[in-house]
Amino acid sequence: MTRPKVAFFDFSCCEGCQLQVANLGEALLDILALVDLVEFREVMSEKWSGRYSVTFAEGSICSDEAAEKLRKLRERSDVLVAYGSCAATGGVNGMQNRIPREKLISTVYGDQWRAEETRGVRAIHQVVKVDYTLFGCPINPAEFLRLLTAILGGISWHASDNAVCVECKFNENVCMYDRGATCLGPITRGGCNSWCVNNGNVCYGCRGMVSNPNRAGAEEVLQAHGLKPELIAGKMGMYTGALEADDGT
Amino acid sequence: MEAETVSIENSGYRIKHGLLSRITPLTKQEKLLEIRLPEGEYLDHDPGQFVQVSVFGVGEAPISICSSPTRREAFEICVRQAGRVTTAIHKLCEGDVVGIRGPFGVGFPVLPLEGNDILLVAGGLGIAPLRSLINYIIDNRRDFGKVDILLGCRNPESMLFSSEIGHWQKRIDLNFCCSVDHAAPEWAGNVGVITALIPGVNLYPLKTFVMVCGPPVMYRYVVDELLKKGIPERQIFLSLERHMKCGLGKCGHCQIEDIYCCQDGPVFSYQKLKHIRGAI
Amino acid sequence: MNQALLSKSRLADFVSYLVSGHKVVAPVPLQEGRFKFDEVQSLADISLNYIPTILPPKKYFMPQRSTLLRYDLSKGQDMEEMVELEKLVLFGVHTCDLAGIQCLNIVFSDRPKDLHYLARNNFITVIGLECSDYCDSFAGCAMLHNHLPKGGYDLFLTELAECYYVHINTQKGEEMIEEASIFEAATKAAEGELERLRSRKKELFTSEVPIRYQDIPRLFEETFDSDVWSQLGEKCLSCGNCTSVCPTCFCFDILDEPELDLGSGERVRVWDSCQNEAFAAVAGGDNFRKKRLERQRHRFHRKFKYLMDRYGRLFCTGCGRCSRSCMAGINLKRTISALIEERG
């Protein structure tokens, strides 16, 4: 049996998710025994001209050029995986969608800006069909391995739709609210094994909210902890700005 | 003092190897699987009971048994491709092996039916567990009175067991009636909801037992029609769909009030269910 | 002999004795006045004065994730049922948590028995510790009759002025006492002191909500359609904290965890929660408890009605963990009070 051809690509992102893959250590060797890694800019210089069995796409889509490149990848790939927050929800890049384009671009580039250079930020699924989605900023290595196992086995895979609090309680962390902090764990999609809280940080909501969040209830809780509505909206939408105008273009 | 992993036996999670001896596609979504246990072991189920079917690496799904226990050498399940596990089951071929746990639960009451008339009301995939009962009745036909079967499905193409139903229709000892939600103009049968068929059934309410299985939305309407016909509440039996995960009355997924569908059901009398909020 | 005394100065020796032969877990301090059961090496590690730990001791009887079986596809779908076992001494368990363990024992001993749970249960020795005062305002142990010991332990320690009064409830407990050989015979004076302490407790601990234990199921029966549930539904964030921390919540999911090459793997069970959106959903798309109010009401009814109907005892221990950990401030005692008030 020929081994699946696996490739990694990145669009607008910090490349931190591919770093997570590159840093898998021994598990990476196990993966390499099962697949042919044909393209992965962070770890190799080879290119592949044939068909991809599995393509991992990191990053959000911020220009027509990137969208075109993504469409070509989609055509050449049997399975396309959007991995990492930028790819899955637009990530922090999506925050710029809330700012008028001209103002945004002139602020960043001064009077050198060209209007056609970039457009609004889109998640991968807003441009092409996605077969699997892995959330997280960055992706969680253990969850990546579970997803890869499912893909190699041709098994469908669903990201967790439970709140981060579920795993956080499994890990018996002292609640951030008890420590006087506010945390988005109660309404954020889990699957990360409450990674941030385990390490002393609050949850920033990098996976976006669960599919049916009690947004009003959460806002009330955050307000009771002294947060102003604008700050709450900013926190809740930090990783999902690209999804707000989901016109599917 | 170190933690150790110890082997245990017969924990309730043990699976038996089920050989897929025949796979018959029924519709685009549903397949009929004939399964044989090792060394010809008899599953020994009641009509209306279910098994947990597993594909290692993917998981388990509860699926009702659709063959009659009078057939001893193999049993059948009808699998609709709906979730992860059923999708994996659909990819299997004849000669492959699945894991089987069960049978679980309380099925349709068979013994109280003897000598009585029986009305079976099936909606969509609900025909699967009722087929087990129908074939049981056919194999013991003289023990029962009049038998009416009402079947409702979305359209003629989605009808399950259509060739077998053709045989039922030809029998003089079964009355079969079918209605579809939508059909092309050339469809000669009934069009409309299954509840519309109930008033037309000729029955003696006090000696008729009704067995109902279908999508959750159907039950309330069907029960109302049956009560209008004067069928006593204790003679109406409904098979409930819930996601039984353990099958052992523990995991909580199939719980409704104080009952666990996997152990106490999935078949209940309306007399019991009418007191249980959230059941139908 | 069912009673013994342990001088306070010898408690450290008793813990050392336990640690010398067993893995001992006991309440240890975390930040912000929180506690957890964790492995200890000596009395110095243990908080004798603690409020309910974040997770109850159920994590040792029914871990967050545990193996049910291992499978190997290379050998033709071979499988072996497995249980991870570890001999443990659970030290310093309050009466509310002893009641929680009893509830789990009932459920998992009910037929069909859960051999994974029962095997683990056999490996755990339980040493209880009496509370002489309320933990905090969330506790509702007297309402649930769990402020006094009612079994569920091998040994039970009550702190007196100079010593611990030890109730020996099992042969296993007796053997520990014998082997440790630092215990003394109980005295009339100590028994009198214990009796005085218990009478003082009876005055201190009174039903925290104006309702009798035996009337609670009916209250829930009669308030099924109460507006209180809609209010809870609006507040609840479905974060699942209340069920994770509950000593008597035992719902779980069953998952396969294949190795990367898919050739082998484990079937495991992990805690699940009726508060999670998809808990009562079926593959066809129906969700039988889609609304948050239905899920919260289900949780409360499980504690106070459904499992009472099934097993003959209330499945709330009064530990207060759900209220203590609720993001939205849903408070168990206040909810019951509101139901009482609404019913009139």
Coordinates of N, CA, C and O in Angstrom, one line a residue, chain C residues 194-306:
Chain C
L194 N -17.2 12.4 73.2 CA -17.7 12.2 71.8 C -19.2 12.5 71.8 O -19.7 13.2 70.9
E195 N -19.9 11.9 72.8 CA -21.3 12.2 72.9 C -21.7 13.6 73.0 O -22.6 14.1 72.4
R196 N -20.9 14.3 73.8 CA -21.1 15.8 74.0 C -20.9 16.5 72.6 O -21.7 17.4 72.3
L197 N -19.8 16.1 71.9 CA -19.5 16.7 70.6 C -20.7 16.5 69.6 O -21.1 17.4 68.9
R198 N -21.2 15.3 69.7 CA -22.3 15.0 68.7 C -23.6 15.7 69.1 O -24.3 16.2 68.2
S199 N -23.8 15.9 70.4 CA -25.0 16.7 70.7 C -24.9 18.1 70.4 O -25.8 18.8 69.9
R200 N -23.6 18.6 70.5 CA -23.4 20.0 70.1 C -23.6 20.2 68.6 O -24.2 21.1 68.1
K201 N -23.2 19.1 67.9 CA -23.3 19.2 66.4 C -24.8 19.2 66.0 O -25.2 19.8 65.1
K202 N -25.6 18.4 66.8 CA -27.0 18.4 66.5 C -27.7 19.7 66.6 O -28.6 20.1 65.9
E203 N -27.1 20.5 67.5 CA -27.7 21.9 67.7 C -27.1 22.8 66.6 O -27.9 23.7 66.0
L204 N -25.9 22.6 66.2 CA -25.2 23.5 65.3 C -25.7 23.2 63.8 O -26.0 24.1 63.0
F205 N -25.8 21.9 63.5 CA -26.2 21.5 62.2 C -27.7 21.3 62.1 O -28.2 20.3 62.7
T206 N -28.5 22.2 61.5 CA -29.9 22.0 61.4 C -30.2 22.2 59.9 O -29.5 22.9 59.2
S207 N -31.3 21.6 59.4 CA -31.5 21.6 58.0 C -31.4 23.1 57.5 O -32.1 24.0 58.0
E208 N -30.5 23.2 56.5 CA -30.2 24.6 56.1 C -31.3 25.2 55.3 O -31.3 26.4 55.0
V209 N -32.2 24.4 54.8 CA -33.3 24.9 54.0 C -34.5 24.3 54.7 O -34.5 23.2 55.2
P210 N -35.6 25.1 54.9 CA -36.8 24.6 55.6 C -37.5 23.5 54.9 O -38.6 23.7 54.4
I211 N -37.0 22.3 54.9 CA -37.7 21.2 54.4 C -37.1 19.9 55.0 O -35.9 19.9 55.4
R212 N -37.9 18.9 55.1 CA -37.5 17.7 55.7 C -37.0 16.8 54.5 O -37.5 16.8 53.5
Y213 N -36.0 15.9 54.9 CA -35.3 15.0 53.9 C -36.4 14.3 53.1 O -36.4 14.3 51.9
Q214 N -37.4 13.7 53.8 CA -38.4 12.8 53.1 C -39.3 13.6 52.3 O -40.0 13.0 51.4
D215 N -39.4 14.9 52.4 CA -40.3 15.7 51.6 C -39.7 16.3 50.4 O -40.4 16.9 49.5
I216 N -38.4 16.1 50.2 CA -37.7 16.8 49.1 C -38.1 16.2 47.7 O -38.4 17.0 46.8
P217 N -38.2 14.9 47.6 CA -38.7 14.4 46.2 C -40.0 15.0 45.8 O -40.2 15.3 44.6
R218 N -40.9 15.1 46.7 CA -42.2 15.6 46.4 C -42.2 17.1 46.0 O -42.9 17.5 45.0
L219 N -41.3 17.8 46.6 CA -41.1 19.2 46.2 C -40.7 19.3 44.8 O -41.3 20.1 44.0
F220 N -39.8 18.5 44.4 CA -39.3 18.5 43.0 C -40.4 18.0 42.0 O -40.6 18.6 40.9
E221 N -41.2 17.0 42.4 CA -42.3 16.5 41.6 C -43.3 17.7 41.4 O -43.7 17.8 40.2
E222 N -43.5 18.4 42.4 CA -44.6 19.4 42.3 C -44.1 20.7 41.6 O -45.0 21.6 41.3
T223 N -42.8 20.9 41.4 CA -42.4 22.2 40.9 C -41.7 22.0 39.5 O -40.9 22.8 39.1
F224 N -42.1 20.9 38.8 CA -41.4 20.6 37.6 C -41.6 21.7 36.6 O -40.6 22.0 35.8
D225 N -42.7 22.4 36.6 CA -42.9 23.5 35.6 C -42.6 24.9 36.2 O -43.0 25.9 35.6
S226 N -42.0 24.9 37.3 CA -41.7 26.2 38.0 C -40.9 27.1 37.1 O -40.0 26.7 36.3
D227 N -41.1 28.4 37.3 CA -40.3 29.4 36.7 C -38.9 29.4 37.1 O -38.0 29.9 36.4
V228 N -38.6 28.8 38.3 CA -37.2 28.8 38.8 C -36.3 28.1 37.8 O -35.2 28.5 37.6
W229 N -36.9 27.1 37.1 CA -36.0 26.4 36.1 C -35.7 27.3 34.9 O -34.6 27.2 34.4
S230 N -36.6 28.1 34.5 CA -36.3 29.0 33.4 C -35.2 30.0 33.8 O -34.4 30.3 33.0
Q231 N -35.3 30.5 35.0 CA -34.3 31.4 35.5 C -32.9 30.7 35.5 O -31.9 31.3 35.1
L232 N -32.9 29.5 36.0 CA -31.6 28.7 36.0 C -31.1 28.6 34.5 O -29.9 28.7 34.3
G233 N -32.1 28.3 33.6 CA -31.7 28.1 32.2 C -31.1 29.3 31.6 O -30.2 29.2 30.8
E234 N -31.6 30.5 32.0 CA -31.0 31.7 31.5 C -29.6 32.0 32.0 O -28.7 32.5 31.4
K235 N -29.4 31.6 33.3 CA -28.1 31.9 33.9 C -27.0 30.8 33.5 O -25.9 31.2 33.3
C236 N -27.4 29.6 33.4 CA -26.4 28.5 33.2 C -25.6 28.7 32.0 O -26.2 29.0 30.9
L237 N -24.3 28.5 32.1 CA -23.4 28.6 30.9 C -23.1 27.2 30.3 O -22.3 27.1 29.4
S238 N -23.7 26.2 30.9 CA -23.4 24.8 30.4 C -21.9 24.5 30.4 O -21.4 23.8 29.5
C239 N -21.2 25.0 31.4 CA -19.7 24.7 31.5 C -19.4 23.4 32.1 O -18.3 22.9 32.0
G240 N -20.4 22.8 32.7 CA -20.2 21.4 33.2 C -19.5 21.3 34.6 O -19.3 20.2 35.1
N241 N -19.2 22.5 35.2 CA -18.5 22.4 36.5 C -19.3 21.7 37.6 O -18.8 20.9 38.3
C242 N -20.6 21.9 37.6 CA -21.5 21.3 38.7 C -21.4 19.8 38.7 O -21.4 19.2 39.7
T243 N -21.4 19.2 37.5 CA -21.4 17.8 37.4 C -20.0 17.2 37.6 O -19.9 16.1 38.2
S244 N -19.0 17.9 37.1 CA -17.6 17.3 37.3 C -17.3 17.3 38.8 O -16.7 16.3 39.3
V245 N -17.7 18.3 39.6 CA -17.3 18.4 41.0 C -18.3 17.6 41.9 O -18.0 17.4 43.1
C246 N -19.4 17.1 41.3 CA -20.4 16.4 42.1 C -19.9 15.0 42.6 O -19.5 14.3 41.7
P247 N -20.0 14.7 43.9 CA -19.5 13.4 44.3 C -20.4 12.3 43.9 O -20.0 11.1 43.9
T248 N -21.6 12.6 43.4 CA -22.5 11.5 43.0 C -22.9 11.5 41.5 O -23.7 10.8 41.0
C249 N -22.3 12.4 40.7 CA -22.5 12.4 39.3 C -21.6 11.3 38.7 O -20.4 11.4 39.0
F250 N -22.1 10.4 38.0 CA -21.3 9.3 37.5 C -21.5 9.1 36.0 O -21.1 8.0 35.5
C251 N -22.1 10.0 35.3 CA -22.3 9.8 33.8 C -21.0 9.8 33.1 O -20.1 10.5 33.5
F252 N -21.0 9.0 32.0 CA -19.7 8.9 31.3 C -20.0 8.7 29.8 O -21.1 8.3 29.4
D253 N -18.9 8.9 29.1 CA -19.0 8.6 27.6 C -18.0 7.4 27.4 O -17.1 7.2 28.2
I254 N -18.2 6.7 26.3 CA -17.2 5.6 26.0 C -16.6 6.0 24.6 O -17.3 6.3 23.7
L255 N -15.3 6.0 24.6 CA -14.5 6.4 23.4 C -13.5 5.4 23.1 O -12.9 4.7 23.9
D256 N -13.2 5.3 21.8 CA -12.0 4.5 21.4 C -10.8 5.4 21.2 O -11.0 6.5 20.6
E257 N -9.7 5.0 21.7 CA -8.5 5.8 21.5 C -7.5 4.9 20.8 O -6.7 4.1 21.4
P258 N -7.5 5.0 19.4 CA -6.6 4.1 18.7 C -5.2 4.7 18.7 O -4.9 5.9 18.8
E259 N -4.2 3.7 18.6 CA -2.8 4.2 18.4 C -2.7 4.8 17.0 O -3.6 4.5 16.1
L260 N -1.7 5.5 16.7 CA -1.5 6.2 15.4 C -1.7 5.2 14.2 O -2.2 5.6 13.2
D261 N -1.1 4.0 14.4 CA -1.2 3.1 13.2 C -2.5 2.4 13.2 O -2.7 1.5 12.3
L262 N -3.4 2.7 14.1 CA -4.8 2.1 14.1 C -4.8 0.6 14.4 O -5.9 0.0 14.4
G263 N -3.7 0.0 14.6 CA -3.7 -1.5 14.7 C -4.1 -1.9 16.1 O -4.6 -3.0 16.3
S264 N -4.0 -1.0 17.1 CA -4.4 -1.4 18.4 C -4.8 -0.1 19.1 O -4.7 1.0 18.6
G265 N -5.4 -0.3 20.3 CA -5.8 0.9 21.0 C -6.6 0.5 22.3 O -6.6 -0.7 22.7
E266 N -7.2 1.5 22.9 CA -8.0 1.3 24.1 C -9.4 1.8 23.9 O -9.6 2.8 23.2
R267 N -10.3 1.1 24.5 CA -11.7 1.7 24.7 C -11.7 2.2 26.1 O -11.4 1.5 27.0
V268 N -12.1 3.5 26.2 CA -12.0 4.1 27.6 C -13.3 4.7 27.9 O -14.2 5.0 27.0
R269 N -13.5 5.0 29.2 CA -14.6 5.8 29.6 C -14.1 7.1 30.2 O -13.1 7.1 30.9
V270 N -14.8 8.2 29.9 CA -14.4 9.5 30.4 C -15.6 10.1 31.0 O -16.8 9.8 30.5
W271 N -15.5 10.9 32.0 CA -16.6 11.6 32.6 C -17.3 12.4 31.5 O -16.7 13.0 30.7
D272 N -18.6 12.3 31.6 CA -19.4 13.1 30.7 C -20.4 13.9 31.6 O -20.6 13.6 32.8
S273 N -21.2 14.8 31.0 CA -22.0 15.6 31.8 C -23.4 15.9 31.1 O -23.4 16.2 29.9
C274 N -24.5 15.7 31.8 CA -25.8 16.0 31.3 C -25.9 17.5 31.0 O -26.9 17.9 30.3
Q275 N -25.0 18.3 31.4 CA -25.0 19.7 31.1 C -24.4 20.0 29.7 O -24.6 21.1 29.1
N276 N -23.6 19.1 29.2 CA -23.0 19.3 27.9 C -24.1 19.2 26.8 O -25.0 18.4 26.9
E277 N -24.0 20.1 25.8 CA -25.1 20.3 24.8 C -25.5 19.0 24.2 O -26.7 18.7 24.0
A278 N -24.6 18.2 23.8 CA -24.9 17.0 23.0 C -25.2 15.7 23.8 O -25.4 14.7 23.3
F279 N -25.3 15.9 25.1 CA -25.4 14.7 26.0 C -26.6 13.8 25.6 O -26.4 12.6 25.6
A280 N -27.7 14.4 25.4 CA -28.9 13.6 25.1 C -29.3 13.6 23.6 O -30.5 13.4 23.3
A281 N -28.3 13.9 22.8 CA -28.6 14.0 21.3 C -28.4 12.6 20.7 O -27.7 11.8 21.2
V282 N -29.2 12.3 19.7 CA -29.1 11.0 18.9 C -28.6 11.3 17.5 O -28.6 12.4 17.0
A283 N -28.1 10.3 16.9 CA -27.4 10.4 15.6 C -28.4 11.1 14.5 O -28.0 11.8 13.7
G284 N -29.7 10.8 14.6 CA -30.6 11.4 13.7 C -30.8 12.9 13.8 O -31.4 13.5 12.9
G285 N -30.3 13.5 14.9 CA -30.3 14.9 15.0 C -31.2 15.4 16.2 O -31.1 16.5 16.6
D286 N -32.1 14.5 16.7 CA -32.9 14.9 17.8 C -32.1 15.1 19.1 O -31.1 14.4 19.3
N287 N -32.4 16.1 19.9 CA -31.7 16.3 21.1 C -32.8 16.4 22.2 O -33.6 17.3 22.2
F288 N -32.8 15.4 23.1 CA -34.0 15.3 24.0 C -33.9 16.3 25.2 O -34.8 16.4 26.0
R289 N -32.7 16.9 25.4 CA -32.7 18.0 26.4 C -31.9 19.1 25.8 O -30.8 19.4 26.2
K290 N -32.5 19.7 24.8 CA -31.8 20.8 24.0 C -31.7 22.1 24.8 O -30.7 22.8 24.7
K291 N -32.7 22.4 25.7 CA -32.6 23.6 26.4 C -31.8 23.5 27.7 O -31.9 22.5 28.4
R292 N -31.1 24.6 28.0 CA -30.4 24.6 29.2 C -31.2 24.4 30.5 O -30.8 23.7 31.4
L293 N -32.4 24.9 30.5 CA -33.3 24.8 31.6 C -33.7 23.3 31.8 O -33.7 22.8 32.9
E294 N -33.8 22.6 30.7 CA -34.1 21.1 30.8 C -32.9 20.4 31.3 O -33.1 19.4 32.1
R295 N -31.8 20.8 31.0 CA -30.6 20.1 31.4 C -30.3 20.4 32.9 O -30.0 19.5 33.7
Q296 N -30.5 21.6 33.4 CA -30.3 22.0 34.8 C -31.4 21.2 35.6 O -31.1 20.7 36.7
R297 N -32.6 21.3 35.1 CA -33.7 20.6 35.8 C -33.4 19.1 35.9 O -33.7 18.5 37.0
H298 N -32.9 18.5 34.9 CA -32.5 17.1 34.9 C -31.5 16.8 36.0 O -31.6 15.9 36.7
R299 N -30.5 17.7 36.1 CA -29.5 17.5 37.1 C -30.1 17.5 38.5 O -29.8 16.6 39.3
F300 N -30.9 18.5 38.8 CA -31.5 18.6 40.1 C -32.4 17.4 40.4 O -32.4 16.9 41.5
H301 N -33.2 17.1 39.4 CA -34.1 16.0 39.6 C -33.4 14.7 39.8 O -33.9 13.8 40.5
R302 N -32.3 14.5 39.1 CA -31.5 13.3 39.3 C -31.0 13.2 40.8 O -31.1 12.2 41.4
K303 N -30.6 14.4 41.3 CA -30.1 14.3 42.7 C -31.3 14.1 43.7 O -31.1 13.4 44.7
F304 N -32.4 14.7 43.4 CA -33.5 14.8 44.5 C -34.7 13.9 44.2 O -35.6 13.9 45.0
K305 N -34.8 13.4 43.0 CA -36.0 12.6 42.7 C -35.8 11.3 41.9 O -36.0 10.2 42.4
Y306 N -35.2 11.4 40.7 CA -35.1 10.3 39.9 C -34.3 9.1 40.5 O -34.8 8.0 40.5

